[in-house]
Amino acid sequence: MRAPLSWIREFAPIEAEPSAIAEALDRLGLEVEAIETPGREIVGVRVARALEVRKHPNADKLSLVEVDYGDGTTTVVCGAPNVVAGMVVAFAPSGATLPGGFTLEKRKIRGETSDGMLCSARELGLGDDHEGIMSLGEGSALGTDVRDVLGLHDVVFDLSITPNRPDAMSVIGIARELAAHFDVVLNISEPENTTAGSRTADDISVEIEAIDACPRFTARRIAVTMGASPVWMQQRLALAGMRSISNVVDVTNYVMLERGHPLHAFDLSRLPGRGIIVRLAREKETLTTLDGVPRILTPVDLLVCDAQGDGQAIAGIMGGSQAEVQTSTTEVLLEAAYFTPMGISKTSKRLGLRSEASARFERGVDPNGVLAASTRAAQLLIEVAAAQVAPEPIDVYPEPVQREKISVRTARVNAILGLDLSAEWIKDSLTPLGIAIEVDATLDDGFIAVAPTYRPDLEREIDIIEEVGRRVGLDEIPRTLPHTTEQGGGLTVRQRERRLVTDVLVGMGCSEAMTVPLIAPDDVAAIGLDPDCTVRASNALRSEEPVLRPSLIPGLLRAAAYNAGLSRADLALFEVGHVFLPPVGDELLPDERDRLAVLIAGTVRRAPVELDRPVDVHDVTEIIDALSVALELADLRLEAGPAPGFHPTRSAAVLVDGESIGHVGEIAPGVGERVGVGRPLVALEVDLDALLDGIRRQRTFVPLSRFPTSSVDLAFVLGDGVSAGAVQATLTATGGELLEHVYPFDEFRPGGRSRSVAFALCFRAADRTLTDSEVAEVRQECIDAVVRVHGAEFRT
Amino acid sequence: MDTDAVPDLNLTAALEAVSAARSPEQLAELRREYLGKRGVAARVKETIKSLSPEDRPIVGQAVSLFTAKITEALDAADAVAGPETIDESPIDLTLRGHGRKRGHMHLVTQCRRDLEDVFVSLGYQVAEGPEVESDWYNFEALNFPPGHPARAMQDTLYVDLGEPEQVLLRTHTSPVQVRVMESQTPPIYCVMPGRTYRNETLDARHSPVFHQIEGLAVDRGLTFGDLAGTIEAFTSAYFGQKVKSRLLPSYFPFTEPSAEFALSCVFCDGSGCRVCSNTGWIELGGCGMVDPNVFRSVGIDPEEFSGFAFGFGLERMPMLRYGVEPIKTFFDNDVRFLTRY
Ligand SMILES: [Zn+2]
């Protein structure tokens, strides 16, 4: 909403500086996005008349315009199609300066000299309209500074109005707020229902078939003389960012800006049956709106139709082209109505059609301000369009909207705001906003606030409390801190452990990535998952990436690819985040889980201290081990086996307490190459909660034995498919309490035969020095167990 | 087998002498005495050839054992006492491998932890919720009825589950408020960090995904003053004491009174610059007193309890504190950025 200061001052005589007014608007919740003084940088732009318009000899889309600027005539090249001889325009001669500090010079355009330019509204800093040259209308002497004609000395506040404040979508609404704030009187004279120049009784009809969507509809029959609106009206419209169309259309827009109530004028002669029917649209009914676009409608859309039932406007959003007011119009039907917000909002959203009118109706205009708006328009039409107005409008309003009566408790106001205001202060603060106060004897310490119908946001006590807060100034309320003594702050064990997981990964050299969870179906298929068994967004703007990731790996691969493109192929990334699996059973929401994934690629750079080497699976298994140690997991094991997306013989399932929680290993050949990431590429992905749910090691203290150890080395020939980890687990189990630790220290494949793995075992008893025979006994048990369980061959 | 058979080889005494020695010089002396060319072991060995054939192996083994034990003891003692001479070949400690060492937490995670810690110190707990939500949690329970214009302010990304537009990617972290209030009884002091979504394409100024942190307090007697004080407390804890906060009225369906809070510009200290559009203030987030309708939808009596909520974008914090831009930087995962912080 663009509100010119001079217009605001018409209703509220505020003397404060523009900067102080802007600050007040912010404090009131009418956020100032910009304070504009359009004329500040404009120098030397003058009123001129186009005397003659000729085709440019060397360019189809340009014309040569001869202008009279009062002190003489000159020629400019112009590209706008709307310039015609006789038009009064804003002429910026060479030497003139436009907003942005741009100074014009005489120059040749396609061989013809242009002595300056003709300006569009946007070029003068008046809104966004740059479709054509701005027409100034008659009445100003040629040569006059356009700043005087257009009121460009004015200050315009560009406000961002929240959806709950229809009233602030109008100059009067803004003036009301400021008048209350600056404690000045608000002067709004209710327009008198004038019959000046009236000549005919009404012979038009109004019928509302959809009373829920249109509780009120008024129509006035007005004879008009079409023409341009006066300069003062054009000025204000321009400052408010609207284009001047014709006196009749300008009046409807002017009243909308002034009072926040959209109006519509139909050409009565092109409204068959001379009447109105308001009804819901039929399925697939079409209507061409005045922007020339055919709109396909549904039964939720509300139509304003002629008396024969043909749609003439999409109610509250945009008129149709058939009954549009044009230069030949002599009589109009002026609509002023109240359409309910919900319907306007739905239709506007569905059609993607937003207008100044819909922005107001969907917030909720004042149902009881309808007639005043219509009367104000009639008054203005008499003034600017020599209108003859029928004495009384037709007003269909079967169930008038009543003002809300709201009980307000003083104590409650103070309890919510943290203040100690008196009932009198509160009441006095509300009345300038149009809220009436009534006494309620049943209330001990309170009153009744009667909300004006232009404030549909005021329905409940809390709404009134907010108004009091705004009147005090939310920023003026003394700041305190709550007493949070009843509950201690802190992280849960699970939250602390999640931090620990991240810390371990960082400590292991991985950096945390955050990837976009919406991915392409192909990325899902590439890691061996079924893209049809995923959860998808239904309206993703990037329609090629609609899948909610079922795995973190594709995102990390994309991140690796991004870095490979930057010649940063060596990387170790991890991500902790949600994945989305189809809902379980008849759940509505997806099976959403927290996962942890690591992706390591390229070369481990150690030169010149050690040798460089390509990354390998051990770079990720050591991360698994580090997590297991940090979390003190009692039973985390790897079990060799294939997994989707992983190399068939170089991957393993991660088992916690015997249950698989994810996979680790080399990424399957081709997966990285597909997105431009070379091998080697190793990864792990586990379910984070399943990891953290793992049973933890006993923390009971075991006395530290002071007796000597006995070391034993055992080597076994292992068949295919027997993992060292499994053999180690068997040794650990068999060695029992006497086995202090065991680790593999050698692996070799003698001449292409099965591989041999050697383990170092260290025995120690808690209470004695182990004898040679005791050691021999447990050694033999270990050998026997491995041979028996794994079919291994003991190497002597 | 022992050395007792050879009285000259008093192993026990020799070992005691070694363990009593303190300096490298003493140890060198003992080494000469026991193991040198004219030492004890050498002298006994000299005598072997004059012994009877049956005694020779006994004395020979005794000498071997003596030599081995004393050598072991002297070597160990030398290692502790230090060698007489040092290896002076230099090693360049500044020559280091280029490989990865320690990794880095994402800047957003760092910021999230910092803020969580600030709120924990203020007595808050931390809660999380799902990113895919039902319309009820994301909108309806938060007092956004169907067709409400405030819904249009959010570019909602819907999910192909349930009825059309019934399931969505949460547009804010506020649904977690509802879940927390449903599952806990007041007093509640809780912050809810997490990922949120908008139907945008990742480009310089937009991102389909970003992070928010939301705070919720529900207790007896909480006031707007408590809300304003809390915002001041955490902004000054995060940005420093000189940063001021400001609250201006705004509108959110789930709070009333509602406000937008701003910080005095951290770039110009409030005097006006390009970042703050010369206003001296930078808008950070929204806040307000929990709307009674929200309390009713979760079964909390608004007459007994009052509460406040606030929320803001996590990415905004490092953007303001370190000047990171554009927002896309957070999700490109360029390792130069990831390893910068
Ligand atoms: Zn600044």
mmCIF file with all atom_site columns, C-alpha atoms in Angstrom, chain A residues 1-7 35-42 45 47 88-91 97-100 118-137 145-158 231-244 257 356:
data_model
loop_
_atom_site.group_PDB
_atom_site.id
_atom_site.type_symbol
_atom_site.label_atom_id
_atom_site.label_alt_id
_atom_site.label_comp_id
_atom_site.label_asym_id
_atom_site.label_entity_id
_atom_site.label_seq_id
_atom_site.pdbx_PDB_ins_code
_atom_site.Cartn_x
_atom_site.Cartn_y
_atom_site.Cartn_z
_atom_site.occupancy
_atom_site.B_iso_or_equiv
_atom_site.pdbx_formal_charge
_atom_site.auth_seq_id
_atom_site.auth_comp_id
_atom_site.auth_asym_id
_atom_site.auth_atom_id
_atom_site.pdbx_PDB_model_num
ATOM 1  C CA . MET A 1 1   ? 0.000  0.000  0.000   1.00 0.00 ? 1   MET A CA 1
ATOM 2  C CA . ARG A 1 2   ? 1.465  3.332  -1.126  1.00 0.00 ? 2   ARG A CA 1
ATOM 3  C CA . ALA A 1 3   ? 0.159  6.214  0.941   1.00 0.00 ? 3   ALA A CA 1
ATOM 4  C CA . PRO A 1 4   ? 0.981  9.807  -0.048  1.00 0.00 ? 4   PRO A CA 1
ATOM 5  C CA . LEU A 1 5   ? 1.525  12.046 2.967   1.00 0.00 ? 5   LEU A CA 1
ATOM 6  C CA . SER A 1 6   ? -0.605 14.889 1.605   1.00 0.00 ? 6   SER A CA 1
ATOM 7  C CA . TRP A 1 7   ? -3.536 12.519 1.286   1.00 0.00 ? 7   TRP A CA 1
ATOM 8  C CA . ILE A 1 35  ? 9.859  6.376  2.119   1.00 0.00 ? 35  ILE A CA 1
ATOM 9  C CA . GLU A 1 36  ? 9.797  7.866  -1.352  1.00 0.00 ? 36  GLU A CA 1
ATOM 10 C CA . THR A 1 37  ? 10.086 11.442 -2.433  1.00 0.00 ? 37  THR A CA 1
ATOM 11 C CA . PRO A 1 38  ? 9.629  10.984 -6.167  1.00 0.00 ? 38  PRO A CA 1
ATOM 12 C CA . GLY A 1 39  ? 10.343 14.592 -7.050  1.00 0.00 ? 39  GLY A CA 1
ATOM 13 C CA . ARG A 1 40  ? 13.606 14.930 -5.194  1.00 0.00 ? 40  ARG A CA 1
ATOM 14 C CA . GLU A 1 41  ? 15.815 14.066 -8.123  1.00 0.00 ? 41  GLU A CA 1
ATOM 15 C CA . ILE A 1 42  ? 13.634 15.376 -10.925 1.00 0.00 ? 42  ILE A CA 1
ATOM 16 C CA . VAL A 1 45  ? 10.849 18.051 -16.574 1.00 0.00 ? 45  VAL A CA 1
ATOM 17 C CA . VAL A 1 47  ? 4.437  19.868 -19.151 1.00 0.00 ? 47  VAL A CA 1
ATOM 18 C CA . VAL A 1 88  ? -0.423 16.392 -22.688 1.00 0.00 ? 88  VAL A CA 1
ATOM 19 C CA . VAL A 1 89  ? 2.787  14.758 -21.542 1.00 0.00 ? 89  VAL A CA 1
ATOM 20 C CA . ALA A 1 90  ? 5.749  15.030 -19.189 1.00 0.00 ? 90  ALA A CA 1
ATOM 21 C CA . PHE A 1 91  ? 8.640  16.166 -21.361 1.00 0.00 ? 91  PHE A CA 1
ATOM 22 C CA . THR A 1 97  ? 17.420 15.043 -14.680 1.00 0.00 ? 97  THR A CA 1
ATOM 23 C CA . LEU A 1 98  ? 15.290 11.996 -13.808 1.00 0.00 ? 98  LEU A CA 1
ATOM 24 C CA . PRO A 1 99  ? 15.168 9.838  -10.642 1.00 0.00 ? 99  PRO A CA 1
ATOM 25 C CA . GLY A 1 100 ? 18.406 7.961  -10.229 1.00 0.00 ? 100 GLY A CA 1
ATOM 26 C CA . LEU A 1 118 ? 8.643  11.754 -23.043 1.00 0.00 ? 118 LEU A CA 1
ATOM 27 C CA . CYS A 1 119 ? 8.264  10.080 -19.647 1.00 0.00 ? 119 CYS A CA 1
ATOM 28 C CA . SER A 1 120 ? 6.292  7.073  -18.417 1.00 0.00 ? 120 SER A CA 1
ATOM 29 C CA . ALA A 1 121 ? 5.047  7.018  -14.831 1.00 0.00 ? 121 ALA A CA 1
ATOM 30 C CA . ARG A 1 122 ? 7.899  4.775  -13.799 1.00 0.00 ? 122 ARG A CA 1
ATOM 31 C CA . GLU A 1 123 ? 10.493 7.065  -15.269 1.00 0.00 ? 123 GLU A CA 1
ATOM 32 C CA . LEU A 1 124 ? 9.178  9.733  -12.933 1.00 0.00 ? 124 LEU A CA 1
ATOM 33 C CA . GLY A 1 125 ? 9.421  7.398  -9.957  1.00 0.00 ? 125 GLY A CA 1
ATOM 34 C CA . LEU A 1 126 ? 5.658  6.892  -9.793  1.00 0.00 ? 126 LEU A CA 1
ATOM 35 C CA . GLY A 1 127 ? 5.128  3.175  -9.398  1.00 0.00 ? 127 GLY A CA 1
ATOM 36 C CA . ASP A 1 128 ? 5.881  0.455  -11.871 1.00 0.00 ? 128 ASP A CA 1
ATOM 37 C CA . ASP A 1 129 ? 3.836  1.516  -14.867 1.00 0.00 ? 129 ASP A CA 1
ATOM 38 C CA . HIS A 1 130 ? 6.061  1.839  -17.906 1.00 0.00 ? 130 HIS A CA 1
ATOM 39 C CA . GLU A 1 131 ? 3.759  0.539  -20.597 1.00 0.00 ? 131 GLU A CA 1
ATOM 40 C CA . GLY A 1 132 ? 3.200  3.922  -22.083 1.00 0.00 ? 132 GLY A CA 1
ATOM 41 C CA . ILE A 1 133 ? 3.810  7.623  -21.863 1.00 0.00 ? 133 ILE A CA 1
ATOM 42 C CA . MET A 1 134 ? 2.057  9.190  -18.912 1.00 0.00 ? 134 MET A CA 1
ATOM 43 C CA . SER A 1 135 ? -0.901 11.316 -19.931 1.00 0.00 ? 135 SER A CA 1
ATOM 44 C CA . LEU A 1 136 ? -1.186 14.435 -17.747 1.00 0.00 ? 136 LEU A CA 1
ATOM 45 C CA . GLY A 1 137 ? -4.654 15.559 -18.742 1.00 0.00 ? 137 GLY A CA 1
ATOM 46 C CA . ASP A 1 145 ? 7.362  22.011 -13.799 1.00 0.00 ? 145 ASP A CA 1
ATOM 47 C CA . VAL A 1 146 ? 5.776  18.512 -13.649 1.00 0.00 ? 146 VAL A CA 1
ATOM 48 C CA . ARG A 1 147 ? 6.606  18.251 -9.989  1.00 0.00 ? 147 ARG A CA 1
ATOM 49 C CA . ASP A 1 148 ? 3.971  20.865 -9.301  1.00 0.00 ? 148 ASP A CA 1
ATOM 50 C CA . VAL A 1 149 ? 1.457  19.210 -11.598 1.00 0.00 ? 149 VAL A CA 1
ATOM 51 C CA . LEU A 1 150 ? 2.033  15.711 -10.315 1.00 0.00 ? 150 LEU A CA 1
ATOM 52 C CA . GLY A 1 151 ? 2.469  16.626 -6.676  1.00 0.00 ? 151 GLY A CA 1
ATOM 53 C CA . LEU A 1 152 ? 5.944  15.158 -6.754  1.00 0.00 ? 152 LEU A CA 1
ATOM 54 C CA . HIS A 1 153 ? 7.016  17.203 -3.765  1.00 0.00 ? 153 HIS A CA 1
ATOM 55 C CA . ASP A 1 154 ? 4.906  14.792 -1.802  1.00 0.00 ? 154 ASP A CA 1
ATOM 56 C CA . VAL A 1 155 ? 6.310  12.016 0.358   1.00 0.00 ? 155 VAL A CA 1
ATOM 57 C CA . VAL A 1 156 ? 4.969  8.509  -0.216  1.00 0.00 ? 156 VAL A CA 1
ATOM 58 C CA . PHE A 1 157 ? 5.095  5.761  2.399   1.00 0.00 ? 157 PHE A CA 1
ATOM 59 C CA . ASP A 1 158 ? 5.303  2.328  0.845   1.00 0.00 ? 158 ASP A CA 1
ATOM 60 C CA . VAL A 1 231 ? -4.874 16.408 -12.603 1.00 0.00 ? 231 VAL A CA 1
ATOM 61 C CA . TRP A 1 232 ? -5.237 16.328 -8.819  1.00 0.00 ? 232 TRP A CA 1
ATOM 62 C CA . MET A 1 233 ? -6.867 12.911 -9.026  1.00 0.00 ? 233 MET A CA 1
ATOM 63 C CA . GLN A 1 234 ? -4.316 11.603 -11.507 1.00 0.00 ? 234 GLN A CA 1
ATOM 64 C CA . GLN A 1 235 ? -1.582 12.872 -9.224  1.00 0.00 ? 235 GLN A CA 1
ATOM 65 C CA . ARG A 1 236 ? -2.791 10.957 -6.241  1.00 0.00 ? 236 ARG A CA 1
ATOM 66 C CA . LEU A 1 237 ? -3.413 7.808  -8.215  1.00 0.00 ? 237 LEU A CA 1
ATOM 67 C CA . ALA A 1 238 ? 0.063  8.058  -9.690  1.00 0.00 ? 238 ALA A CA 1
ATOM 68 C CA . LEU A 1 239 ? 1.650  8.587  -6.285  1.00 0.00 ? 239 LEU A CA 1
ATOM 69 C CA . ALA A 1 240 ? -0.267 5.573  -4.999  1.00 0.00 ? 240 ALA A CA 1
ATOM 70 C CA . GLY A 1 241 ? 1.106  3.560  -7.906  1.00 0.00 ? 241 GLY A CA 1
ATOM 71 C CA . MET A 1 242 ? -2.053 3.336  -10.016 1.00 0.00 ? 242 MET A CA 1
ATOM 72 C CA . ARG A 1 243 ? -2.549 4.290  -13.596 1.00 0.00 ? 243 ARG A CA 1
ATOM 73 C CA . SER A 1 244 ? -5.038 6.858  -14.752 1.00 0.00 ? 244 SER A CA 1
ATOM 74 C CA . LEU A 1 257 ? -7.451 3.861  -2.071  1.00 0.00 ? 257 LEU A CA 1
ATOM 75 C CA . GLU A 1 356 ? -5.924 -4.429 -5.770  1.00 0.00 ? 356 GLU A CA 1
#
